[in-house]
mmCIF file with all atom_site columns, C-alpha atoms in Angstrom:
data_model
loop_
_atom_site.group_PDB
_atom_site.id
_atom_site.type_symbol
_atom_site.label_atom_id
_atom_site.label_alt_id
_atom_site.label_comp_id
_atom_site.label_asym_id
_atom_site.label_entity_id
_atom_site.label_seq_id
_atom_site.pdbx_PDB_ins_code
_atom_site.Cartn_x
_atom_site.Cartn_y
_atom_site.Cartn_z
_atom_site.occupancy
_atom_site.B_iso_or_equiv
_atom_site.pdbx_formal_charge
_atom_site.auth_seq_id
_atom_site.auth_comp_id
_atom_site.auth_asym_id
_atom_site.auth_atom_id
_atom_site.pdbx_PDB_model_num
ATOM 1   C CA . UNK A 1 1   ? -119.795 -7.253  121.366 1.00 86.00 ? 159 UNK A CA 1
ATOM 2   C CA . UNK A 1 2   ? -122.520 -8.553  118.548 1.00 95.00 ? 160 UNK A CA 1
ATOM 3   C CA . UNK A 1 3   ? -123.890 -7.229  116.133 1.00 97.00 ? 161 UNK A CA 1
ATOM 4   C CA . UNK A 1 4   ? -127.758 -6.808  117.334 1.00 97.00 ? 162 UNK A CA 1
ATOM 5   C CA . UNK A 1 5   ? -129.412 -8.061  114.094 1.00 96.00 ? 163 UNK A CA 1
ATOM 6   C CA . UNK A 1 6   ? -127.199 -10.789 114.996 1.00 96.00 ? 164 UNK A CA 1
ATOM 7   C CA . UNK A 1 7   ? -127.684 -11.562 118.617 1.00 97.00 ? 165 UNK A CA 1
ATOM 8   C CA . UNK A 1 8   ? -129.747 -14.332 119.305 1.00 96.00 ? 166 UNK A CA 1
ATOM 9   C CA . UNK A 1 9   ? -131.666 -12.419 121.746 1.00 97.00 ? 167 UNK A CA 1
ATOM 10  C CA . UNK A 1 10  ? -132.333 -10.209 118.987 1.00 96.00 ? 168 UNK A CA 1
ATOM 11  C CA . UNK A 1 11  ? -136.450 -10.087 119.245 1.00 96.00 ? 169 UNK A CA 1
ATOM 12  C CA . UNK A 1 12  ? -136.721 -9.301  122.919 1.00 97.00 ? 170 UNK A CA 1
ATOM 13  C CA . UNK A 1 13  ? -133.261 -6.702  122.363 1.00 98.00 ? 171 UNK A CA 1
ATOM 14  C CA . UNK A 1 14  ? -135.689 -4.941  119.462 1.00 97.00 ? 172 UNK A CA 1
ATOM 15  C CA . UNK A 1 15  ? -138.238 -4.700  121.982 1.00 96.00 ? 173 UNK A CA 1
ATOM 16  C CA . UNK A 1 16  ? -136.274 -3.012  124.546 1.00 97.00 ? 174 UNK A CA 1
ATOM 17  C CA . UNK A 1 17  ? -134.450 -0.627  122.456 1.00 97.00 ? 175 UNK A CA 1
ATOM 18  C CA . UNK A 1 18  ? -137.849 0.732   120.963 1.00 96.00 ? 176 UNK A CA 1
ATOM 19  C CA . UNK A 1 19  ? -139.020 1.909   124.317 1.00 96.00 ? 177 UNK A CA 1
ATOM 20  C CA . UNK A 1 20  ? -136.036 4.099   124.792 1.00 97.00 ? 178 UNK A CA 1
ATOM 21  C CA . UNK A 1 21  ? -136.929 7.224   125.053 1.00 95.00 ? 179 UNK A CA 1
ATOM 22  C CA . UNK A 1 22  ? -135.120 8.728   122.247 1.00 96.00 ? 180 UNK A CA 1
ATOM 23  C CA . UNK A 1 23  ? -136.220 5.436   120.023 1.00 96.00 ? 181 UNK A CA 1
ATOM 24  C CA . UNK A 1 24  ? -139.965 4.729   120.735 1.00 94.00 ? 182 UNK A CA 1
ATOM 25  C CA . UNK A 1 25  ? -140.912 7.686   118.471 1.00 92.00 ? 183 UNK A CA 1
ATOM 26  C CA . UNK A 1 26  ? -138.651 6.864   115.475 1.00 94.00 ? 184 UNK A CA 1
ATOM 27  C CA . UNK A 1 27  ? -140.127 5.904   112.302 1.00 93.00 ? 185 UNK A CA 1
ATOM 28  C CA . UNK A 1 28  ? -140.174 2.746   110.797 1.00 94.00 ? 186 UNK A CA 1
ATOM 29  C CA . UNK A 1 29  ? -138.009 3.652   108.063 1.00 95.00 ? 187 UNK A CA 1
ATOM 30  C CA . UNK A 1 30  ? -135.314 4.961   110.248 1.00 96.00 ? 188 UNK A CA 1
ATOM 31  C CA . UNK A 1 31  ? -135.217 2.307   112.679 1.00 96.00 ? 189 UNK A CA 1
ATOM 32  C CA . UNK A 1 32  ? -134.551 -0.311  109.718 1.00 95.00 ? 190 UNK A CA 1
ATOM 33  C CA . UNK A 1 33  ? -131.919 2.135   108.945 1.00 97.00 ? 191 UNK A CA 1
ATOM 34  C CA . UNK A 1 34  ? -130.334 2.532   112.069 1.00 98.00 ? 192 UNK A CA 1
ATOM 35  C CA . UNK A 1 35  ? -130.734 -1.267  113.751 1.00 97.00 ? 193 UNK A CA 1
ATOM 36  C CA . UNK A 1 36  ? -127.986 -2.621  111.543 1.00 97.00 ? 194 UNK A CA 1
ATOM 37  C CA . UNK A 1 37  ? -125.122 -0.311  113.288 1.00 98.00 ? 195 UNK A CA 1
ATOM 38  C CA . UNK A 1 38  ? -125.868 -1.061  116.704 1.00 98.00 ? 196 UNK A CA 1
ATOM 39  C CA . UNK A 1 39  ? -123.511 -3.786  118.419 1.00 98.00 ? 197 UNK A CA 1
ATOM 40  C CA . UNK A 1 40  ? -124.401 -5.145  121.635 1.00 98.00 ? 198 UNK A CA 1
ATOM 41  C CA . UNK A 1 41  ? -122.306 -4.579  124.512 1.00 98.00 ? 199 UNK A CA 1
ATOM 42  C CA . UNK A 1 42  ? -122.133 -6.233  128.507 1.00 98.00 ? 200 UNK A CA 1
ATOM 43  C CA . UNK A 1 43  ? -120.292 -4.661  130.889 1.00 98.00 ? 201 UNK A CA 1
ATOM 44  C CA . UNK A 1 44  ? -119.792 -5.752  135.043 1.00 98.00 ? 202 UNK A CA 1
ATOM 45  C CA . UNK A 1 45  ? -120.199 -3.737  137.336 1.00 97.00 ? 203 UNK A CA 1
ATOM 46  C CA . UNK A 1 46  ? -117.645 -0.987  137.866 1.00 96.00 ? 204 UNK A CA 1
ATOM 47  C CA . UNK A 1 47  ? -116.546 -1.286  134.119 1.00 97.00 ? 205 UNK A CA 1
ATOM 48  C CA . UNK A 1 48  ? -115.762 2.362   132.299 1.00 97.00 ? 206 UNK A CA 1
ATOM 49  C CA . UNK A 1 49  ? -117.272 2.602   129.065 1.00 97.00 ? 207 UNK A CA 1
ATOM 50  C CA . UNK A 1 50  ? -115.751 6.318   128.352 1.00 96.00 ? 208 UNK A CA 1
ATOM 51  C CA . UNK A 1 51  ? -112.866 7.559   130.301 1.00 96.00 ? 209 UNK A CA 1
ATOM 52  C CA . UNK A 1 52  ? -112.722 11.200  131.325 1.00 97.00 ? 210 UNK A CA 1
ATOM 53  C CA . UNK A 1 53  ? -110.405 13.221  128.551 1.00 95.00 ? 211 UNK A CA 1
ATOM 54  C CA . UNK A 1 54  ? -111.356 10.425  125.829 1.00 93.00 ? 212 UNK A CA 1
ATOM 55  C CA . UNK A 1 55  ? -111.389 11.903  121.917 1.00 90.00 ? 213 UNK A CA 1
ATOM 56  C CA . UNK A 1 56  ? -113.102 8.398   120.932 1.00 83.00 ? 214 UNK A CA 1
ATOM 57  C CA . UNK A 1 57  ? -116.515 8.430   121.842 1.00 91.00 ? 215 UNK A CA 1
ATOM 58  C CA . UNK A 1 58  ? -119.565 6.464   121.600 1.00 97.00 ? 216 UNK A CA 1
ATOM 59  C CA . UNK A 1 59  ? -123.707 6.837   121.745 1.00 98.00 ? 217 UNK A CA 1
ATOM 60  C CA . UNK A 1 60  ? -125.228 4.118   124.507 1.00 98.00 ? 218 UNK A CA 1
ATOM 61  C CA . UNK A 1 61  ? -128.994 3.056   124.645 1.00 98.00 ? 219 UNK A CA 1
ATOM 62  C CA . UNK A 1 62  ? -129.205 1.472   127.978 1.00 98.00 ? 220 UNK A CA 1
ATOM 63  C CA . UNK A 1 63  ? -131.063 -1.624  127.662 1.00 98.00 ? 221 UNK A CA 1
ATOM 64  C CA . UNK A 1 64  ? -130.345 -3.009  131.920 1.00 98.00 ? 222 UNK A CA 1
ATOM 65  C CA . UNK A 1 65  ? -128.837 -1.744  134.352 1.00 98.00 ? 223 UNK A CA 1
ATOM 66  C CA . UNK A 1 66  ? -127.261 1.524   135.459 1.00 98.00 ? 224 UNK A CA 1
ATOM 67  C CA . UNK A 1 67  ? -124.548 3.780   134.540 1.00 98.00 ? 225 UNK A CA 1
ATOM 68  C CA . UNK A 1 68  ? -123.438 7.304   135.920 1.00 98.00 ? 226 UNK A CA 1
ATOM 69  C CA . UNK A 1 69  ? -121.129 10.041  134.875 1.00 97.00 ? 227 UNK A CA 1
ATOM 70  C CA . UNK A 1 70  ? -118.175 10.899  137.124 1.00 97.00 ? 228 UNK A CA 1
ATOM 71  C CA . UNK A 1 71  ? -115.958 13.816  137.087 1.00 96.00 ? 229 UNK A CA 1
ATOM 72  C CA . UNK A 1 72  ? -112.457 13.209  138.520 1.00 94.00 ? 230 UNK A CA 1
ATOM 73  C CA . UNK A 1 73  ? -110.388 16.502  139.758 1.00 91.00 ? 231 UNK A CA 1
ATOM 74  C CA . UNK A 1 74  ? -106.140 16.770  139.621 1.00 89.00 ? 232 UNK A CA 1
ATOM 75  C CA . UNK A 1 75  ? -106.043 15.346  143.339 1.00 90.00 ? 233 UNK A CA 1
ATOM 76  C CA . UNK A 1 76  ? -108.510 12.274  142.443 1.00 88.00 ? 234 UNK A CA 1
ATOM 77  C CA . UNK A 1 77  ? -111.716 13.216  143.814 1.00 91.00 ? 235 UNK A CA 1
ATOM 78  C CA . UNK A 1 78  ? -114.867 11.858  142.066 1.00 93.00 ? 236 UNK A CA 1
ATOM 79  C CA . UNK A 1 79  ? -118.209 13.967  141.754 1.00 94.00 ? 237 UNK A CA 1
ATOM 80  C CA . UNK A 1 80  ? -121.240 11.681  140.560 1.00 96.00 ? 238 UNK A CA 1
ATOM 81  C CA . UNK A 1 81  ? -123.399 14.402  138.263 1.00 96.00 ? 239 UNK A CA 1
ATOM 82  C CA . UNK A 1 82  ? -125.919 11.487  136.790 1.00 97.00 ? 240 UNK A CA 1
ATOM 83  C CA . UNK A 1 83  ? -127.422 8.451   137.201 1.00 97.00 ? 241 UNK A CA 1
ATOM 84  C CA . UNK A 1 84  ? -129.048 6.354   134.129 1.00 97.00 ? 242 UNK A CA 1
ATOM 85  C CA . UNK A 1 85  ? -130.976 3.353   133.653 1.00 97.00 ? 243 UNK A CA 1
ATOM 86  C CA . UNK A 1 86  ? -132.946 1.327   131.048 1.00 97.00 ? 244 UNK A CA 1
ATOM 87  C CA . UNK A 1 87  ? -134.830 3.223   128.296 1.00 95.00 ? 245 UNK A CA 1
ATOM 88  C CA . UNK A 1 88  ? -132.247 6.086   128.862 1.00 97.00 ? 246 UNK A CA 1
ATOM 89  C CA . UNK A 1 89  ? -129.074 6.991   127.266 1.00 97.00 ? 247 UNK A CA 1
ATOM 90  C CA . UNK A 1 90  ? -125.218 8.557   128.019 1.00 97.00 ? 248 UNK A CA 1
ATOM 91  C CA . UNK A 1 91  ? -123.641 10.136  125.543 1.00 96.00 ? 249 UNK A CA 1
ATOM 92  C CA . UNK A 1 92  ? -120.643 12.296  124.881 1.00 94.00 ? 250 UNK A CA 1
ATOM 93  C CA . UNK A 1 93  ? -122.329 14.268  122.153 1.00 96.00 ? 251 UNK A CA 1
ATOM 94  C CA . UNK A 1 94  ? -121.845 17.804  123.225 1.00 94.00 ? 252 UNK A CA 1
ATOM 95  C CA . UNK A 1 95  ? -117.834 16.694  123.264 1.00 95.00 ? 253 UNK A CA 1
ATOM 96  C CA . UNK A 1 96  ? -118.668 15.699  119.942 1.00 94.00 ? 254 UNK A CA 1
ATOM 97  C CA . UNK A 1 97  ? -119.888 18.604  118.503 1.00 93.00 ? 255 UNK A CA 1
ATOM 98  C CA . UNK A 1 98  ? -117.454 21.118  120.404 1.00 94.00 ? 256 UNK A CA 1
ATOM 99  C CA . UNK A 1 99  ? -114.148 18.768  119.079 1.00 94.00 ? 257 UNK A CA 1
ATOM 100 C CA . UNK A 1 100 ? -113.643 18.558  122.611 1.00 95.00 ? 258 UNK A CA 1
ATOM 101 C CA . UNK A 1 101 ? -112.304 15.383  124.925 1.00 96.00 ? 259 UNK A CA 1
ATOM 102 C CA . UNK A 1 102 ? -115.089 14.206  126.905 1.00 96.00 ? 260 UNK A CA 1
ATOM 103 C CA . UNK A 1 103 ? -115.364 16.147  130.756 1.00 96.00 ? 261 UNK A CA 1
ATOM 104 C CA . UNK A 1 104 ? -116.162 13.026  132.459 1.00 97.00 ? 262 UNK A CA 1
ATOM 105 C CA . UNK A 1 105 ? -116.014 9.222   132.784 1.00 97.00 ? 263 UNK A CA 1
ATOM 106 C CA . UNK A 1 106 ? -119.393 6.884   132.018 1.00 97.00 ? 264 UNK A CA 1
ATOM 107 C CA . UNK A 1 107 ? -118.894 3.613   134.536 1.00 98.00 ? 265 UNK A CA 1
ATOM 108 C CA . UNK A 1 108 ? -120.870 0.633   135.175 1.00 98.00 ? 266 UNK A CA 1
ATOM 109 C CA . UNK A 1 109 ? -122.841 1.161   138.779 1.00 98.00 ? 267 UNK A CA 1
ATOM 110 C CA . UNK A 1 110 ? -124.334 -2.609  138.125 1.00 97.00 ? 268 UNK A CA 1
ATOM 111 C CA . UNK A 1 111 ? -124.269 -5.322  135.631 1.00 98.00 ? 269 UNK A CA 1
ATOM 112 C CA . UNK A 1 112 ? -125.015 -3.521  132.455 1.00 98.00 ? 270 UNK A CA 1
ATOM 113 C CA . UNK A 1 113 ? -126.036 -3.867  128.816 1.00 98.00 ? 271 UNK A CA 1
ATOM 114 C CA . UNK A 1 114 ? -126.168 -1.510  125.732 1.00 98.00 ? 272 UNK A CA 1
ATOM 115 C CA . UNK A 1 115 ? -126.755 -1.041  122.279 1.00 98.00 ? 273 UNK A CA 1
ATOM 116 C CA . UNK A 1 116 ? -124.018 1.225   121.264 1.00 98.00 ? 274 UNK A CA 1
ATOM 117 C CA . UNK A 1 117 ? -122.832 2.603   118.056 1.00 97.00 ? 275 UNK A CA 1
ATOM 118 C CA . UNK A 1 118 ? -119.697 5.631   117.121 1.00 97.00 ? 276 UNK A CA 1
ATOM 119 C CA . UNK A 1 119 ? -120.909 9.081   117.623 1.00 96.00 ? 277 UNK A CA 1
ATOM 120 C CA . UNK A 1 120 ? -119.567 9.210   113.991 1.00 96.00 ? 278 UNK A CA 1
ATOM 121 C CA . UNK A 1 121 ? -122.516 6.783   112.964 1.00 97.00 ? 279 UNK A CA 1
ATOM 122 C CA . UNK A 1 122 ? -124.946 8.108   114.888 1.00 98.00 ? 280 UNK A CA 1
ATOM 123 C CA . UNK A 1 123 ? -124.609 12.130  114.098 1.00 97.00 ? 281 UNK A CA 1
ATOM 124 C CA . UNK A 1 124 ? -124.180 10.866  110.594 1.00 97.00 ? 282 UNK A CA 1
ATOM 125 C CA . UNK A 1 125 ? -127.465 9.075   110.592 1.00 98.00 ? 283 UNK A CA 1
ATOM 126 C CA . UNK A 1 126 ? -129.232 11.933  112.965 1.00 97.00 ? 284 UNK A CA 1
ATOM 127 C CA . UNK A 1 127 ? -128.267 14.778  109.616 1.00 97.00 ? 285 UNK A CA 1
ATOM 128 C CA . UNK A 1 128 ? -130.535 12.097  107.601 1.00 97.00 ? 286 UNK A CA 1
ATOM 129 C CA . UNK A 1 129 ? -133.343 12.296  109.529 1.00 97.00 ? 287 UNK A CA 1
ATOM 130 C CA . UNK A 1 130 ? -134.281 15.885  111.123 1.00 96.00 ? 288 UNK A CA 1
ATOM 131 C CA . UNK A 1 131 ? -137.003 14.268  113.415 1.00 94.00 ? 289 UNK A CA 1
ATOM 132 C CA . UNK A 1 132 ? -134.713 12.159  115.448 1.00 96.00 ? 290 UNK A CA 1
ATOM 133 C CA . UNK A 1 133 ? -132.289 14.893  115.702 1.00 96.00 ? 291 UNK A CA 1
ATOM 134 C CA . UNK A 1 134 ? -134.764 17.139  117.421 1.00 95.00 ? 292 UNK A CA 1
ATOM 135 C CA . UNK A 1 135 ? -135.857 14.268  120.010 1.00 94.00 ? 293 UNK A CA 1
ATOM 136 C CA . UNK A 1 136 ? -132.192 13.171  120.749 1.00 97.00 ? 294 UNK A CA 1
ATOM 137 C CA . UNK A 1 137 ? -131.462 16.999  121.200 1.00 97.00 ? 295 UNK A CA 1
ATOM 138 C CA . UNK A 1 138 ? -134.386 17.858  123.449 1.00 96.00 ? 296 UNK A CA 1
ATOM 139 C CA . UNK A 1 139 ? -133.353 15.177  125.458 1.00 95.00 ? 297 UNK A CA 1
ATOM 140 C CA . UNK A 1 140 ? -129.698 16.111  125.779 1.00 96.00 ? 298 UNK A CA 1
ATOM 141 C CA . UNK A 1 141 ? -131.002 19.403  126.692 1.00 96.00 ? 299 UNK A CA 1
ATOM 142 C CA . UNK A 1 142 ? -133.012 17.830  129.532 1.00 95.00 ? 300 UNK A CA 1
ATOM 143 C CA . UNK A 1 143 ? -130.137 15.886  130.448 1.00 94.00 ? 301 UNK A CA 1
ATOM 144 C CA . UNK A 1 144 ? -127.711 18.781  130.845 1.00 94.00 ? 302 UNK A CA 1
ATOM 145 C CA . UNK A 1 145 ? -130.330 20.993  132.519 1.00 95.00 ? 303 UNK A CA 1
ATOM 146 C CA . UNK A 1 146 ? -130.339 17.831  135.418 1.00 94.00 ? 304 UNK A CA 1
ATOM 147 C CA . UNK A 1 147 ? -126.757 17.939  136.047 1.00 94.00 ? 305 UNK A CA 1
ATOM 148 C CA . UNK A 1 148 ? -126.975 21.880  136.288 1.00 95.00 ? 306 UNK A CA 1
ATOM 149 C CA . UNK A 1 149 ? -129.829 21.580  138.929 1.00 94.00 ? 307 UNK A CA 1
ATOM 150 C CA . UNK A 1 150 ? -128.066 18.520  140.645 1.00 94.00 ? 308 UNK A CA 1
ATOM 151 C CA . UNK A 1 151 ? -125.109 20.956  141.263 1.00 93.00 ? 309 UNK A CA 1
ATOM 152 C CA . UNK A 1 152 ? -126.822 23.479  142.479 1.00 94.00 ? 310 UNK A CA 1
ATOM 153 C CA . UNK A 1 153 ? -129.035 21.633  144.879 1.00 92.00 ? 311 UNK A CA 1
ATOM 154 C CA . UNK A 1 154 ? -125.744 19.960  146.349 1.00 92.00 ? 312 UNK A CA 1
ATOM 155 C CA . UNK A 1 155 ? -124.946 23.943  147.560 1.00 91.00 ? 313 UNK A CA 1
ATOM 156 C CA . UNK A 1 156 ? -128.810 25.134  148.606 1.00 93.00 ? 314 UNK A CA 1
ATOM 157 C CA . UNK A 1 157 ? -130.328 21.951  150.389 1.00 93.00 ? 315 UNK A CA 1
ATOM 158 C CA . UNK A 1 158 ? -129.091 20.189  153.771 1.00 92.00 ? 316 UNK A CA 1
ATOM 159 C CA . UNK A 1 159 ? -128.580 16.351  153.833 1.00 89.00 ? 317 UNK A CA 1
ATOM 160 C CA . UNK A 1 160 ? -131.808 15.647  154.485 1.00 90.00 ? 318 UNK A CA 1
ATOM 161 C CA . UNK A 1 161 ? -133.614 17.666  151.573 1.00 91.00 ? 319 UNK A CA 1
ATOM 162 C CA . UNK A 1 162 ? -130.880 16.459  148.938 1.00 92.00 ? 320 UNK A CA 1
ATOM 163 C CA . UNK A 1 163 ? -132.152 12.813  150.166 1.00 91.00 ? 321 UNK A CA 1
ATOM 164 C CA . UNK A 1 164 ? -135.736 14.355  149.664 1.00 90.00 ? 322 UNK A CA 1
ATOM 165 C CA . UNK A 1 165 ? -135.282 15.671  145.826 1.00 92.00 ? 323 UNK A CA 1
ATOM 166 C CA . UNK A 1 166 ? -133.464 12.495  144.709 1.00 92.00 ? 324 UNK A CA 1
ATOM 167 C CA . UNK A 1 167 ? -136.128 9.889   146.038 1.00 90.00 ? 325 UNK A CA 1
ATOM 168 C CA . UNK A 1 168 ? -139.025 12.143  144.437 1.00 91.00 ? 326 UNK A CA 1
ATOM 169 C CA . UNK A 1 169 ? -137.019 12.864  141.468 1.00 91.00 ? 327 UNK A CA 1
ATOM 170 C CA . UNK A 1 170 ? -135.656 9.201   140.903 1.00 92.00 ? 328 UNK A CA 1
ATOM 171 C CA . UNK A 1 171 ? -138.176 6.578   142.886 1.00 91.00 ? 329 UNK A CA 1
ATOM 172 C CA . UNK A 1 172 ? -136.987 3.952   140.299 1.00 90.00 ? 330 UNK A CA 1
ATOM 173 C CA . UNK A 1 173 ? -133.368 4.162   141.701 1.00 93.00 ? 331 UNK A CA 1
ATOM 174 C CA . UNK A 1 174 ? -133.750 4.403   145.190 1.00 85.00 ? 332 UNK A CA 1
ATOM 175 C CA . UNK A 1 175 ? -133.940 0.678   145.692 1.00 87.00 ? 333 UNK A CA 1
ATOM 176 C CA . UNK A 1 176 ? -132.040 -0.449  143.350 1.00 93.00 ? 334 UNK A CA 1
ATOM 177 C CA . UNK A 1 177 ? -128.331 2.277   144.002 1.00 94.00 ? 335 UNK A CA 1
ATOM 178 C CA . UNK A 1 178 ? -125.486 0.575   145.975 1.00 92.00 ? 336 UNK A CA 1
ATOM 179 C CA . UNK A 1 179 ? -125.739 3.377   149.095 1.00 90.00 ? 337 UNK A CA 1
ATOM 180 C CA . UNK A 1 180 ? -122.246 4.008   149.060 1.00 93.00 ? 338 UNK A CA 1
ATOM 181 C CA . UNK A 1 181 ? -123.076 5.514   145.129 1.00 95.00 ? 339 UNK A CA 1
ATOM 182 C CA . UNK A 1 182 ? -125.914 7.162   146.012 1.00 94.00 ? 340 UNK A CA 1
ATOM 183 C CA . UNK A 1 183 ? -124.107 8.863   149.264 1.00 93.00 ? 341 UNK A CA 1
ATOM 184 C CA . UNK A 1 184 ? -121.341 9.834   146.959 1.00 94.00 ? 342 UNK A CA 1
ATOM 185 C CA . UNK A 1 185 ? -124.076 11.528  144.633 1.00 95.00 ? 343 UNK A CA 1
ATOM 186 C CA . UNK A 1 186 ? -125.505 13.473  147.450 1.00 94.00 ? 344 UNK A CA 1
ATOM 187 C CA . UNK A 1 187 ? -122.015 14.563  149.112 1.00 93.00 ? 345 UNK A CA 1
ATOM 188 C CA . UNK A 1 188 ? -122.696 12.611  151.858 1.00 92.00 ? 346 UNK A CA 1
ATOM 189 C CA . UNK A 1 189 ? -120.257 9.725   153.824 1.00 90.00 ? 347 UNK A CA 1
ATOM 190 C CA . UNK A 1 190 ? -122.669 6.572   153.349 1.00 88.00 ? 348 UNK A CA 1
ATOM 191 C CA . UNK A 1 191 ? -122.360 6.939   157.544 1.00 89.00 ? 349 UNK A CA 1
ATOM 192 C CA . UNK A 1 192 ? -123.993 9.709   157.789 1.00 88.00 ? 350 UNK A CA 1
ATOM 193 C CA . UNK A 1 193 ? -127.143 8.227   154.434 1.00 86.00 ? 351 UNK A CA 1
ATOM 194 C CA . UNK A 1 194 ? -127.507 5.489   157.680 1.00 85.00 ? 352 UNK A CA 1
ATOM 195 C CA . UNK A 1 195 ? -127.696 8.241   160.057 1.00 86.00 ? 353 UNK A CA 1
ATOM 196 C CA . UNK A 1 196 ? -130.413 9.734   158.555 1.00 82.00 ? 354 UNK A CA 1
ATOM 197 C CA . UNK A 1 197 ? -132.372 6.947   157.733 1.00 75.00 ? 355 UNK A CA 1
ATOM 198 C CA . UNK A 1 198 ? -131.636 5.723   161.867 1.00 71.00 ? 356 UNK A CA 1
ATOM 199 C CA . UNK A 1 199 ? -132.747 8.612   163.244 1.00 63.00 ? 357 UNK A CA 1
ATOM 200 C CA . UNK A 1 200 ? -136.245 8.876   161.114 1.00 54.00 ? 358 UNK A CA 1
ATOM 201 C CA . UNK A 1 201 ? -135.328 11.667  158.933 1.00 54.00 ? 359 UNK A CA 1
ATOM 202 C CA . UNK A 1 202 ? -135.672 9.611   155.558 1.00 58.00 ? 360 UNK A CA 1
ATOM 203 C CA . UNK A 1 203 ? -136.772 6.505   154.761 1.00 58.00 ? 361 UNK A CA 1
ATOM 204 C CA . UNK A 1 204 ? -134.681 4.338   152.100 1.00 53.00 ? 362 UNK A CA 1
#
């Protein structure tokens, strides 16, 4: 990891991070507060940046690439609730807050990069300025409402339809998922995702 006023791809990293969607609103003065505690972090694909039942837990700005949050039951199975890419985040903030271990894993789908600080730092720095607080909120809201609606679609549409919602919820992704991850996020065997898209009933 390194330091981002330190990287020397610092200028283009700047430029990134500011169209994040929680960043690209923050003022001035709070950005040149905040840019000196984010670190730089790469991570190949398939590497765990949180691990399910964690205490230590960090905020991510995803800069490239894409991550998604797993669940893992007692027996080992693995439920995909999110997928994230650049200008989002992941975060373990409602853990955080409740003084709870984090519910699920964060993992590396591709090649990916972050700016990354402790959720110390960042609520720390959010209690100093109000504004940010109520954009990074919103959009944890947001986020949490699309793993409740990603749950329940899994139980109210057929294969086809859960292909459907994902492709107009998520065009960005569509080309760019492994199909064996998105078949896992849509409770389907990546057979039957080729099945589908064989027989004319989707088109990916």
């Amino acid at each position: 990891m390194v330091a981002l006023v330190a990287h020397p791809e610092y200028k283009i990293l700047r430029l990134q991070l500011r169209q994040n969607l929680v960043l690209k609103n923050m003022p001035q003065e709070a950005w040149e507060e905040l840019e000196p505690l984010l670190e730089i972090a790469d991570y190949p694909k398939g590497r765990s940046l949180e691990n399910q039942g964690d205490l230590s837990m960090e905020q991510y700005f995803i800069i490239e690439g894409i991550l998604k949050r797993v669940v893992t039951n007692k027996e080992g199975k693995e439920m995909i609730l999110r997928f994230a890419a650049e200008s989002d985040i992941d975060t373990s903030y409602a853990a955080w807050r409740l003084k709870t271990p984090i519910p699920y894993s964060i993992r590396a789908v591709t090649r990916v990069r972050t700016a990354k600080l402790s959720m110390e730092q960042w609520v720390r720095f959010m209690d100093r300025h109000p504004s940010v607080k109520a954009d990074f909120e919103f959009e944890v809201m947001k986020l949490m409402s699309e793993v409740m609606a990603h749950t329940i679609t899994l139980h109210l549409l057929d294969a086809p339809g859960r292909v459907h919602r994902f492709m107009r919820k998520h065009p960005e992704l569509t080309e760019r998922l492994p199909k064996k991850e998105l078949a896992s996020y849509l409770n389907l065997s990546p057979e039957t995702l080729s099945r589908l898209k064989h027989k004319g009933k989707i088109e990916i």
